[in-house]
PDB file of C-alpha atoms in Angstrom:
ATOM      1  CA  MET A 500      -2.257  16.483  10.029  1.00  0.00           C
ATOM      2  CA  ASP A 501      -1.334  17.710  13.504  1.00  0.00           C
ATOM      3  CA  ARG A 502       1.778  15.550  13.860  1.00  0.00           C
ATOM      4  CA  GLN A 503       5.197  15.690  12.302  1.00  0.00           C
ATOM      5  CA  VAL A 504       5.377  13.299   9.340  1.00  0.00           C
ATOM      6  CA  ARG A 505       8.339  10.941   9.211  1.00  0.00           C
ATOM      7  CA  LEU A 506       9.202   9.625   5.750  1.00  0.00           C
ATOM      8  CA  ILE A 507      10.445   6.031   5.761  1.00  0.00           C
ATOM      9  CA  GLY A 508      11.877   4.680   2.519  1.00  0.00           C
ATOM     10  CA  ALA A 509      11.449   0.990   1.724  1.00  0.00           C
ATOM     11  CA  PRO A 510      13.389   0.418  -1.549  1.00  0.00           C
ATOM     12  CA  MET A 511      12.071  -3.117  -1.967  1.00  0.00           C
ATOM     13  CA  ASP A 512      11.454  -4.990  -5.207  1.00  0.00           C
ATOM     14  CA  LEU A 513      11.872  -8.561  -3.961  1.00  0.00           C
ATOM     15  CA  GLY A 514       8.090  -8.984  -3.865  1.00  0.00           C
ATOM     16  CA  ALA A 515       7.571  -8.084  -7.517  1.00  0.00           C
ATOM     17  CA  ASP A 516       8.431  -9.709 -10.829  1.00  0.00           C
ATOM     18  CA  ARG A 517       9.742  -6.521 -12.415  1.00  0.00           C
ATOM     19  CA  ARG A 518      12.783  -4.472 -11.399  1.00  0.00           C
ATOM     20  CA  GLY A 519      12.568  -0.766 -10.732  1.00  0.00           C
ATOM     21  CA  VAL A 520      10.220  -0.194  -7.792  1.00  0.00           C
ATOM     22  CA  ASP A 521      13.259  -0.224  -5.507  1.00  0.00           C
ATOM     23  CA  MET A 522      13.928   3.254  -6.920  1.00  0.00           C
ATOM     24  CA  GLY A 523      10.429   4.420  -6.009  1.00  0.00           C
ATOM     25  CA  PRO A 524      11.349   6.107  -2.697  1.00  0.00           C
ATOM     26  CA  SER A 525      14.093   8.131  -4.386  1.00  0.00           C
ATOM     27  CA  ALA A 526      11.770   9.126  -7.221  1.00  0.00           C
ATOM     28  CA  ILE A 527       9.087  10.276  -4.787  1.00  0.00           C
ATOM     29  CA  ARG A 528      11.574  12.289  -2.753  1.00  0.00           C
ATOM     30  CA  TYR A 529      13.022  13.831  -5.924  1.00  0.00           C
ATOM     31  CA  ALA A 530       9.496  14.775  -7.017  1.00  0.00           C
ATOM     32  CA  GLY A 531       9.259  17.010  -3.952  1.00  0.00           C
ATOM     33  CA  LEU A 532       7.198  15.211  -1.330  1.00  0.00           C
ATOM     34  CA  ALA A 533       8.769  17.068   1.599  1.00  0.00           C
ATOM     35  CA  ASP A 534       8.146  20.409  -0.127  1.00  0.00           C
ATOM     36  CA  GLN A 535       4.524  19.450  -0.851  1.00  0.00           C
ATOM     37  CA  LEU A 536       3.922  18.649   2.794  1.00  0.00           C
ATOM     38  CA  GLU A 537       5.736  21.662   4.165  1.00  0.00           C
ATOM     39  CA  SER A 538       3.852  23.993   1.782  1.00  0.00           C
ATOM     40  CA  ALA A 539       0.676  22.703   3.446  1.00  0.00           C
ATOM     41  CA  GLY A 540       2.061  23.553   6.873  1.00  0.00           C
ATOM     42  CA  ILE A 541       2.929  19.925   7.708  1.00  0.00           C
ATOM     43  CA  GLU A 542       6.268  19.382   9.412  1.00  0.00           C
ATOM     44  CA  CYS A 543       8.298  16.629   7.800  1.00  0.00           C
ATOM     45  CA  VAL A 544      11.476  14.718   8.651  1.00  0.00           C
ATOM     46  CA  ASP A 545      13.162  12.034   6.559  1.00  0.00           C
ATOM     47  CA  TYR A 546      14.180   8.832   8.336  1.00  0.00           C
ATOM     48  CA  GLY A 547      16.051   7.573   5.293  1.00  0.00           C
ATOM     49  CA  ASP A 548      15.729   4.044   3.905  1.00  0.00           C
ATOM     50  CA  VAL A 549      15.568   0.692   5.628  1.00  0.00           C
ATOM     51  CA  THR A 550      18.208  -1.738   4.364  1.00  0.00           C
ATOM     52  CA  VAL A 551      17.035  -4.179   1.686  1.00  0.00           C
ATOM     53  CA  PRO A 552      19.040  -7.113   0.266  1.00  0.00           C
ATOM     54  CA  ARG A 553      20.052  -6.847  -3.370  1.00  0.00           C
ATOM     55  CA  PRO A 554      18.178  -9.326  -5.606  1.00  0.00           C
ATOM     56  CA  GLU A 555      21.372  -9.952  -7.594  1.00  0.00           C
ATOM     57  CA  GLU A 556      22.855 -11.592  -4.508  1.00  0.00           C
ATOM     58  CA  LEU A 557      19.876 -13.875  -3.890  1.00  0.00           C
ATOM     59  CA  GLU A 558      18.120 -16.828  -5.460  1.00  0.00           C
ATOM     60  CA  PRO A 559      14.353 -16.383  -5.944  1.00  0.00           C
ATOM     61  CA  VAL A 560      13.567 -19.846  -4.602  1.00  0.00           C
ATOM     62  CA  ALA A 561      10.280 -20.668  -2.919  1.00  0.00           C
ATOM     63  CA  ASP A 562      10.500 -20.755   0.856  1.00  0.00           C
ATOM     64  CA  GLU A 563      10.204 -24.341   2.023  1.00  0.00           C
ATOM     65  CA  SER A 564       8.720 -23.263   5.362  1.00  0.00           C
ATOM     66  CA  VAL A 565       5.358 -22.637   3.694  1.00  0.00           C
ATOM     67  CA  ASP A 566       3.086 -24.911   1.758  1.00  0.00           C
ATOM     68  CA  GLY A 567       3.099 -23.400  -1.715  1.00  0.00           C
ATOM     69  CA  ARG A 568       5.259 -20.859  -3.508  1.00  0.00           C
ATOM     70  CA  ALA A 569       6.520 -17.523  -2.213  1.00  0.00           C
ATOM     71  CA  LYS A 570       9.700 -16.077  -3.704  1.00  0.00           C
ATOM     72  CA  TYR A 571      12.162 -14.276  -1.424  1.00  0.00           C
ATOM     73  CA  LEU A 572       9.842 -14.852   1.542  1.00  0.00           C
ATOM     74  CA  ALA A 573      12.623 -15.095   4.135  1.00  0.00           C
ATOM     75  CA  GLU A 574      14.205 -11.861   2.849  1.00  0.00           C
ATOM     76  CA  THR A 575      10.783 -10.187   2.784  1.00  0.00           C
ATOM     77  CA  GLU A 576      10.313 -11.131   6.422  1.00  0.00           C
ATOM     78  CA  VAL A 577      13.626  -9.500   7.369  1.00  0.00           C
ATOM     79  CA  VAL A 578      12.810  -6.274   5.501  1.00  0.00           C
ATOM     80  CA  CYS A 579       9.261  -6.088   6.880  1.00  0.00           C
ATOM     81  CA  GLU A 580      10.589  -6.491  10.406  1.00  0.00           C
ATOM     82  CA  ARG A 581      12.913  -3.536   9.770  1.00  0.00           C
ATOM     83  CA  ILE A 582      10.008  -1.475   8.445  1.00  0.00           C
ATOM     84  CA  ALA A 583       7.872  -2.469  11.432  1.00  0.00           C
ATOM     85  CA  SER A 584      10.620  -1.335  13.805  1.00  0.00           C
ATOM     86  CA  ALA A 585      10.941   2.025  12.017  1.00  0.00           C
ATOM     87  CA  VAL A 586       7.160   2.535  12.042  1.00  0.00           C
ATOM     88  CA  ASP A 587       6.881   1.546  15.706  1.00  0.00           C
ATOM     89  CA  SER A 588       9.603   4.004  16.734  1.00  0.00           C
ATOM     90  CA  THR A 589       7.876   6.708  14.681  1.00  0.00           C
ATOM     91  CA  VAL A 590       4.532   6.142  16.388  1.00  0.00           C
ATOM     92  CA  SER A 591       6.222   5.993  19.798  1.00  0.00           C
ATOM     93  CA  ALA A 592       7.807   9.397  19.090  1.00  0.00           C
ATOM     94  CA  GLY A 593       4.367  10.877  18.381  1.00  0.00           C
ATOM     95  CA  GLU A 594       5.081  11.223  14.655  1.00  0.00           C
ATOM     96  CA  PHE A 595       3.143   9.972  11.647  1.00  0.00           C
ATOM     97  CA  PRO A 596       4.764   7.200   9.556  1.00  0.00           C
ATOM     98  CA  LEU A 597       4.527   7.675   5.789  1.00  0.00           C
ATOM     99  CA  VAL A 598       6.253   4.715   4.153  1.00  0.00           C
ATOM    100  CA  LEU A 599       7.483   5.050   0.575  1.00  0.00           C
ATOM    101  CA  GLY A 600       7.707   1.925  -1.581  1.00  0.00           C
ATOM    102  CA  GLY A 601       8.900  -0.212  -3.047  1.00  0.00           C
ATOM    103  CA  ASP A 602       6.539  -3.046  -3.918  1.00  0.00           C
ATOM    104  CA  HIS A 603       3.345  -3.712  -2.012  1.00  0.00           C
ATOM    105  CA  SER A 604       4.830  -6.420   0.202  1.00  0.00           C
ATOM    106  CA  ILE A 605       6.139  -3.584   2.400  1.00  0.00           C
ATOM    107  CA  ALA A 606       2.585  -3.048   3.692  1.00  0.00           C
ATOM    108  CA  ILE A 607       3.105  -6.109   5.888  1.00  0.00           C
ATOM    109  CA  GLY A 608       5.807  -4.227   7.762  1.00  0.00           C
ATOM    110  CA  THR A 609       3.910  -0.943   7.984  1.00  0.00           C
ATOM    111  CA  VAL A 610       0.845  -2.562   9.528  1.00  0.00           C
ATOM    112  CA  ALA A 611       2.963  -4.675  11.879  1.00  0.00           C
ATOM    113  CA  GLY A 612       4.570  -1.525  13.251  1.00  0.00           C
ATOM    114  CA  THR A 613       1.298   0.355  13.713  1.00  0.00           C
ATOM    115  CA  THR A 614       0.432  -0.243  17.337  1.00  0.00           C
ATOM    116  CA  ALA A 615      -3.216   0.847  17.656  1.00  0.00           C
ATOM    117  CA  ASP A 616      -5.313  -1.802  19.401  1.00  0.00           C
ATOM    118  CA  ASP A 617      -7.701  -2.203  16.463  1.00  0.00           C
ATOM    119  CA  ILE A 618      -6.789  -0.989  12.973  1.00  0.00           C
ATOM    120  CA  GLY A 619      -9.095  -0.487  10.021  1.00  0.00           C
ATOM    121  CA  ILE A 620      -7.571  -0.592   6.550  1.00  0.00           C
ATOM    122  CA  VAL A 621      -8.575   1.016   3.256  1.00  0.00           C
ATOM    123  CA  TRP A 622      -6.651  -0.613   0.416  1.00  0.00           C
ATOM    124  CA  PHE A 623      -6.625   1.490  -2.783  1.00  0.00           C
ATOM    125  CA  ASP A 624      -5.458  -0.899  -5.493  1.00  0.00           C
ATOM    126  CA  ALA A 625      -6.280  -2.407  -8.874  1.00  0.00           C
ATOM    127  CA  HIS A 626      -5.431  -5.766  -7.285  1.00  0.00           C
ATOM    128  CA  ALA A 627      -6.620  -7.399  -4.077  1.00  0.00           C
ATOM    129  CA  ASP A 628      -3.176  -8.732  -3.059  1.00  0.00           C
ATOM    130  CA  TYR A 629      -5.154 -11.554  -1.467  1.00  0.00           C
ATOM    131  CA  ASN A 630      -3.268 -14.537  -2.867  1.00  0.00           C
ATOM    132  CA  THR A 631      -1.516 -17.028  -0.624  1.00  0.00           C
ATOM    133  CA  PRO A 632       1.461 -19.262  -1.405  1.00  0.00           C
ATOM    134  CA  GLN A 633      -1.120 -21.912  -2.303  1.00  0.00           C
ATOM    135  CA  THR A 634      -3.136 -19.782  -4.762  1.00  0.00           C
ATOM    136  CA  THR A 635      -0.528 -17.465  -6.302  1.00  0.00           C
ATOM    137  CA  PRO A 636       0.094 -17.894 -10.026  1.00  0.00           C
ATOM    138  CA  SER A 637       3.458 -16.093  -9.785  1.00  0.00           C
ATOM    139  CA  GLY A 638       4.953 -16.639  -6.332  1.00  0.00           C
ATOM    140  CA  ASN A 639       5.381 -12.859  -5.957  1.00  0.00           C
ATOM    141  CA  VAL A 640       4.773 -11.729  -2.388  1.00  0.00           C
ATOM    142  CA  HIS A 641       3.483  -8.277  -3.384  1.00  0.00           C
ATOM    143  CA  GLY A 642       0.352 -10.116  -4.494  1.00  0.00           C
ATOM    144  CA  MET A 643       0.009 -11.716  -1.035  1.00  0.00           C
ATOM    145  CA  SER A 644       0.452  -8.737   1.278  1.00  0.00           C
ATOM    146  CA  LEU A 645      -3.167  -8.335   2.383  1.00  0.00           C
ATOM    147  CA  ALA A 646      -3.550 -12.108   2.814  1.00  0.00           C
ATOM    148  CA  ALA A 647      -0.431 -12.055   5.001  1.00  0.00           C
ATOM    149  CA  ILE A 648      -1.722  -9.192   7.152  1.00  0.00           C
ATOM    150  CA  LEU A 649      -5.038 -11.010   7.655  1.00  0.00           C
ATOM    151  CA  GLY A 650      -3.382 -14.340   8.421  1.00  0.00           C
ATOM    152  CA  THR A 651      -4.941 -16.152   5.481  1.00  0.00           C
ATOM    153  CA  GLY A 652      -3.824 -19.672   4.570  1.00  0.00           C
ATOM    154  CA  SER A 653      -0.261 -20.509   5.571  1.00  0.00           C
ATOM    155  CA  PHE A 654       0.217 -16.954   6.887  1.00  0.00           C
ATOM    156  CA  ALA A 655      -2.000 -17.787   9.883  1.00  0.00           C
ATOM    157  CA  GLY A 656       1.000 -18.849  11.942  1.00  0.00           C
ATOM    158  CA  SER A 657       3.384 -16.103  10.763  1.00  0.00           C
ATOM    159  CA  GLU A 658       3.978 -13.732  13.669  1.00  0.00           C
ATOM    160  CA  TRP A 659       5.923 -11.327  11.439  1.00  0.00           C
ATOM    161  CA  ALA A 660       3.104 -11.121   8.881  1.00  0.00           C
ATOM    162  CA  HIS A 661      -0.265 -11.715  10.509  1.00  0.00           C
ATOM    163  CA  ALA A 662      -1.595  -8.607  12.289  1.00  0.00           C
ATOM    164  CA  PRO A 663      -4.121  -9.842  14.881  1.00  0.00           C
ATOM    165  CA  ASN A 664      -5.204  -6.261  15.598  1.00  0.00           C
ATOM    166  CA  VAL A 665      -6.718  -6.047  12.105  1.00  0.00           C
ATOM    167  CA  ASP A 666     -10.234  -7.495  11.914  1.00  0.00           C
ATOM    168  CA  PRO A 667     -11.068  -8.452   8.298  1.00  0.00           C
ATOM    169  CA  ALA A 668     -14.495  -6.905   8.875  1.00  0.00           C
ATOM    170  CA  ASN A 669     -12.709  -3.536   9.138  1.00  0.00           C
ATOM    171  CA  VAL A 670     -10.899  -3.887   5.805  1.00  0.00           C
ATOM    172  CA  ALA A 671     -12.160  -2.297   2.586  1.00  0.00           C
ATOM    173  CA  LEU A 672     -10.603  -2.721  -0.854  1.00  0.00           C
ATOM    174  CA  VAL A 673     -11.323   0.078  -3.324  1.00  0.00           C
ATOM    175  CA  GLY A 674     -11.035   0.092  -7.112  1.00  0.00           C
ATOM    176  CA  LEU A 675     -10.448  -3.595  -7.866  1.00  0.00           C
ATOM    177  CA  ARG A 676     -10.287  -4.576 -11.525  1.00  0.00           C
ATOM    178  CA  ASN A 677      -7.814  -7.451 -11.840  1.00  0.00           C
ATOM    179  CA  LEU A 678      -8.268 -10.520  -9.613  1.00  0.00           C
ATOM    180  CA  ASP A 679      -6.993 -14.081  -9.679  1.00  0.00           C
ATOM    181  CA  GLU A 680      -9.496 -16.868  -9.054  1.00  0.00           C
ATOM    182  CA  GLY A 681      -8.006 -17.694  -5.658  1.00  0.00           C
ATOM    183  CA  GLU A 682      -8.386 -14.059  -4.617  1.00  0.00           C
ATOM    184  CA  ARG A 683     -12.034 -14.045  -5.666  1.00  0.00           C
ATOM    185  CA  ARG A 684     -12.638 -17.068  -3.477  1.00  0.00           C
ATOM    186  CA  HIS A 685     -10.853 -15.516  -0.499  1.00  0.00           C
ATOM    187  CA  ILE A 686     -12.854 -12.295  -0.834  1.00  0.00           C
ATOM    188  CA  ARG A 687     -16.155 -14.173  -1.047  1.00  0.00           C
ATOM    189  CA  GLU A 688     -15.285 -16.287   2.008  1.00  0.00           C
ATOM    190  CA  SER A 689     -13.916 -13.373   4.063  1.00  0.00           C
ATOM    191  CA  PRO A 690     -15.699 -10.530   5.905  1.00  0.00           C
ATOM    192  CA  VAL A 691     -13.614  -7.959   3.975  1.00  0.00           C
ATOM    193  CA  THR A 692     -15.572  -5.476   1.880  1.00  0.00           C
ATOM    194  CA  ALA A 693     -14.569  -5.105  -1.761  1.00  0.00           C
ATOM    195  CA  TYR A 694     -15.485  -2.279  -4.146  1.00  0.00           C
ATOM    196  CA  THR A 695     -14.640  -2.749  -7.807  1.00  0.00           C
ATOM    197  CA  MET A 696     -14.233  -0.093 -10.476  1.00  0.00           C
ATOM    198  CA  SER A 697     -17.760  -1.003 -11.549  1.00  0.00           C
ATOM    199  CA  ASP A 698     -18.961   0.161  -8.127  1.00  0.00           C
ATOM    200  CA  ILE A 699     -17.120   3.441  -8.640  1.00  0.00           C
ATOM    201  CA  ASP A 700     -18.685   3.769 -12.102  1.00  0.00           C
ATOM    202  CA  ASP A 701     -22.165   3.119 -10.702  1.00  0.00           C
ATOM    203  CA  ARG A 702     -21.992   5.070  -7.455  1.00  0.00           C
ATOM    204  CA  GLY A 703     -19.210   7.608  -7.921  1.00  0.00           C
ATOM    205  CA  VAL A 704     -15.875   7.676  -6.162  1.00  0.00           C
ATOM    206  CA  THR A 705     -17.005   9.836  -3.235  1.00  0.00           C
ATOM    207  CA  ASP A 706     -19.850   7.494  -2.268  1.00  0.00           C
ATOM    208  CA  VAL A 707     -17.621   4.429  -2.524  1.00  0.00           C
ATOM    209  CA  VAL A 708     -14.752   5.956  -0.541  1.00  0.00           C
ATOM    210  CA  GLU A 709     -17.159   7.214   2.111  1.00  0.00           C
ATOM    211  CA  SER A 710     -18.545   3.681   2.450  1.00  0.00           C
ATOM    212  CA  ALA A 711     -15.045   2.188   2.570  1.00  0.00           C
ATOM    213  CA  LEU A 712     -13.998   4.574   5.328  1.00  0.00           C
ATOM    214  CA  ALA A 713     -17.132   3.675   7.287  1.00  0.00           C
ATOM    215  CA  VAL A 714     -16.178  -0.015   7.021  1.00  0.00           C
ATOM    216  CA  ALA A 715     -12.667   0.717   8.281  1.00  0.00           C
ATOM    217  CA  ASP A 716     -14.019   3.020  10.970  1.00  0.00           C
ATOM    218  CA  SER A 717     -16.424   0.554  12.601  1.00  0.00           C
ATOM    219  CA  ALA A 718     -14.951  -0.637  15.909  1.00  0.00           C
ATOM    220  CA  ALA A 719     -11.447   0.501  14.902  1.00  0.00           C
ATOM    221  CA  ASP A 720      -9.142   2.767  16.900  1.00  0.00           C
ATOM    222  CA  GLY A 721      -7.034   3.861  13.945  1.00  0.00           C
ATOM    223  CA  LEU A 722      -6.963   3.916  10.162  1.00  0.00           C
ATOM    224  CA  HIS A 723      -4.227   2.603   7.893  1.00  0.00           C
ATOM    225  CA  VAL A 724      -4.300   3.659   4.236  1.00  0.00           C
ATOM    226  CA  SER A 725      -2.456   1.672   1.586  1.00  0.00           C
ATOM    227  CA  LEU A 726      -2.171   3.477  -1.748  1.00  0.00           C
ATOM    228  CA  ASP A 727      -0.909   1.463  -4.697  1.00  0.00           C
ATOM    229  CA  MET A 728      -0.304   3.811  -7.603  1.00  0.00           C
ATOM    230  CA  ASP A 729      -1.680   1.233 -10.061  1.00  0.00           C
ATOM    231  CA  TRP A 730      -5.080   2.107  -8.567  1.00  0.00           C
ATOM    232  CA  LEU A 731      -5.022   5.016 -11.000  1.00  0.00           C
ATOM    233  CA  ASP A 732      -5.496   4.641 -14.724  1.00  0.00           C
ATOM    234  CA  PRO A 733      -2.164   4.122 -16.553  1.00  0.00           C
ATOM    235  CA  ASN A 734      -2.775   7.342 -18.482  1.00  0.00           C
ATOM    236  CA  GLU A 735      -2.452   9.148 -15.154  1.00  0.00           C
ATOM    237  CA  ALA A 736       0.201   6.917 -13.555  1.00  0.00           C
ATOM    238  CA  PRO A 737       2.234   5.113 -16.236  1.00  0.00           C
ATOM    239  CA  GLY A 738       5.197   4.313 -13.958  1.00  0.00           C
ATOM    240  CA  VAL A 739       3.881   1.212 -12.205  1.00  0.00           C
ATOM    241  CA  GLY A 740       4.902  -2.421 -12.560  1.00  0.00           C
ATOM    242  CA  THR A 741       1.436  -3.934 -13.053  1.00  0.00           C
ATOM    243  CA  PRO A 742      -0.719  -1.369 -14.870  1.00  0.00           C
ATOM    244  CA  VAL A 743      -4.381  -2.179 -15.547  1.00  0.00           C
ATOM    245  CA  ARG A 744      -6.519  -0.069 -17.844  1.00  0.00           C
ATOM    246  CA  GLY A 745      -9.688   1.504 -16.522  1.00  0.00           C
ATOM    247  CA  GLY A 746      -8.490   2.944 -13.209  1.00  0.00           C
ATOM    248  CA  VAL A 747      -9.503   6.132 -11.439  1.00  0.00           C
ATOM    249  CA  SER A 748      -8.774   9.564 -12.817  1.00  0.00           C
ATOM    250  CA  TYR A 749      -6.464  12.237 -11.433  1.00  0.00           C
ATOM    251  CA  ARG A 750      -9.315  14.148  -9.818  1.00  0.00           C
ATOM    252  CA  GLU A 751     -11.047  11.013  -8.461  1.00  0.00           C
ATOM    253  CA  ALA A 752      -7.825  10.007  -6.742  1.00  0.00           C
ATOM    254  CA  HIS A 753      -7.424  13.441  -5.181  1.00  0.00           C
ATOM    255  CA  VAL A 754     -10.956  13.587  -3.829  1.00  0.00           C
ATOM    256  CA  ALA A 755     -10.507  10.095  -2.382  1.00  0.00           C
ATOM    257  CA  MET A 756      -7.435  11.260  -0.465  1.00  0.00           C
ATOM    258  CA  GLU A 757      -9.278  14.387   0.652  1.00  0.00           C
ATOM    259  CA  TYR A 758     -11.969  12.126   2.132  1.00  0.00           C
ATOM    260  CA  VAL A 759      -9.223  10.182   3.903  1.00  0.00           C
ATOM    261  CA  ALA A 760      -7.943  13.405   5.453  1.00  0.00           C
ATOM    262  CA  ASN A 761     -11.455  14.248   6.702  1.00  0.00           C
ATOM    263  CA  CYS A 762     -12.186  10.785   8.106  1.00  0.00           C
ATOM    264  CA  SER A 763     -13.382  10.745  11.714  1.00  0.00           C
ATOM    265  CA  THR A 764     -11.030   7.872  12.595  1.00  0.00           C
ATOM    266  CA  ASP A 765      -7.449   8.827  13.423  1.00  0.00           C
ATOM    267  CA  LEU A 766      -5.157   8.209  10.443  1.00  0.00           C
ATOM    268  CA  CYS A 767      -2.299   6.316  12.075  1.00  0.00           C
ATOM    269  CA  SER A 768      -0.151   5.171   9.113  1.00  0.00           C
ATOM    270  CA  MET A 769       0.070   5.185   5.336  1.00  0.00           C
ATOM    271  CA  GLU A 770       2.217   3.785   2.557  1.00  0.00           C
ATOM    272  CA  VAL A 771       2.501   4.758  -1.104  1.00  0.00           C
ATOM    273  CA  VAL A 772       3.786   1.890  -3.230  1.00  0.00           C
ATOM    274  CA  GLU A 773       4.655   0.529  -6.669  1.00  0.00           C
ATOM    275  CA  VAL A 774       6.165   3.667  -8.213  1.00  0.00           C
ATOM    276  CA  ASN A 775       8.551   2.409 -10.895  1.00  0.00           C
ATOM    277  CA  PRO A 776      10.588   5.273 -12.402  1.00  0.00           C
ATOM    278  CA  ILE A 777      12.050   2.990 -15.097  1.00  0.00           C
ATOM    279  CA  LEU A 778       8.564   2.729 -16.601  1.00  0.00           C
ATOM    280  CA  ASP A 779       7.541   6.322 -15.875  1.00  0.00           C
ATOM    281  CA  THR A 780       7.337   9.396 -18.093  1.00  0.00           C
ATOM    282  CA  HIS A 781       9.205  12.466 -16.764  1.00  0.00           C
ATOM    283  CA  ASN A 782       8.659  11.232 -13.165  1.00  0.00           C
ATOM    284  CA  GLN A 783       4.929  11.799 -13.658  1.00  0.00           C
ATOM    285  CA  THR A 784       3.822   8.969 -11.383  1.00  0.00           C
ATOM    286  CA  ALA A 785       6.134   9.972  -8.545  1.00  0.00           C
ATOM    287  CA  GLU A 786       4.930  13.579  -8.757  1.00  0.00           C
ATOM    288  CA  LEU A 787       1.336  12.370  -8.578  1.00  0.00           C
ATOM    289  CA  ALA A 788       2.221  10.165  -5.598  1.00  0.00           C
ATOM    290  CA  CYS A 789       3.498  13.284  -3.811  1.00  0.00           C
ATOM    291  CA  GLU A 790       0.312  15.196  -4.546  1.00  0.00           C
ATOM    292  CA  LEU A 791      -1.945  12.378  -3.354  1.00  0.00           C
ATOM    293  CA  ALA A 792       0.038  11.826  -0.161  1.00  0.00           C
ATOM    294  CA  ALA A 793      -0.182  15.554   0.577  1.00  0.00           C
ATOM    295  CA  SER A 794      -3.958  15.470  -0.001  1.00  0.00           C
ATOM    296  CA  ALA A 795      -4.290  12.556   2.425  1.00  0.00           C
ATOM    297  CA  MET A 796      -2.286  14.547   4.979  1.00  0.00           C
ATOM    298  CA  GLY A 797      -4.686  17.472   4.643  1.00  0.00           C
ATOM    299  CA  LYS A 798      -3.422  19.726   1.844  1.00  0.00           C
ATOM    300  CA  ARG A 799      -6.296  21.670   0.273  1.00  0.00           C
ATOM    301  CA  ILE A 800      -6.860  24.086  -2.601  1.00  0.00           C
ATOM    302  CA  LEU A 801      -8.261  26.710  -0.204  1.00  0.00           C
TER     303      LEU A 801
END
């Protein structure tokens, strides 16, 4: 990483159905992210947190402006616009935006603020986050974030959500193991490339990540990496809101981030999401989030 990293906190849990991920940015900072980066020779500055409405002051009603169900959608739009503004100002200053979540709906804001002409995305997650308000079984927007970015379904007309500079053909999902039926249909009908945990079992994590980066790299000017900590096995990362057994190991996750750091395409933005300290053990998941972010930024053993 040859740029100063700017940490942007997004203490958002409106997109989830479980409280606690709003404390994720604080937990990650407390675990020593800035120290991890600076020990690797990476300059780091903390922007602080964007302002997020308190759920206690809101009603989780479905937004009537969309066909379907999406809880706190109007509030999510406001927060994502704030994140997008913070990311845009970071990029304009020549710094690298590292956004700390918060639930995965914040990815909508990160990508919106990343101004490269054509962006490829690698989405490390147990879930596809490819539901729409029409297909969601829960109404939780953190399960719709990728669909929103790609303008799927009723998100097609959402200027705040749909990122037209992201071609679905340059999007790769890595490590899937828990999909809703609507998401399966969207993946089959879309040019996105999806790698399940079975693919990682069969081919190995390095081969899969290399392929995913090649997908994101083709015809793209920049790379966005979205790291949901539930991508890892719950034994490694217990402090997440939607854990799914059978995820990647500690070492597999590190080598994946090391491949990200060595990718030929310019890494232009990244978020680390879904750290829930209420469900964690001795801040284990936040500490691991720090290590993985540092690996993606270029920290090495030697």
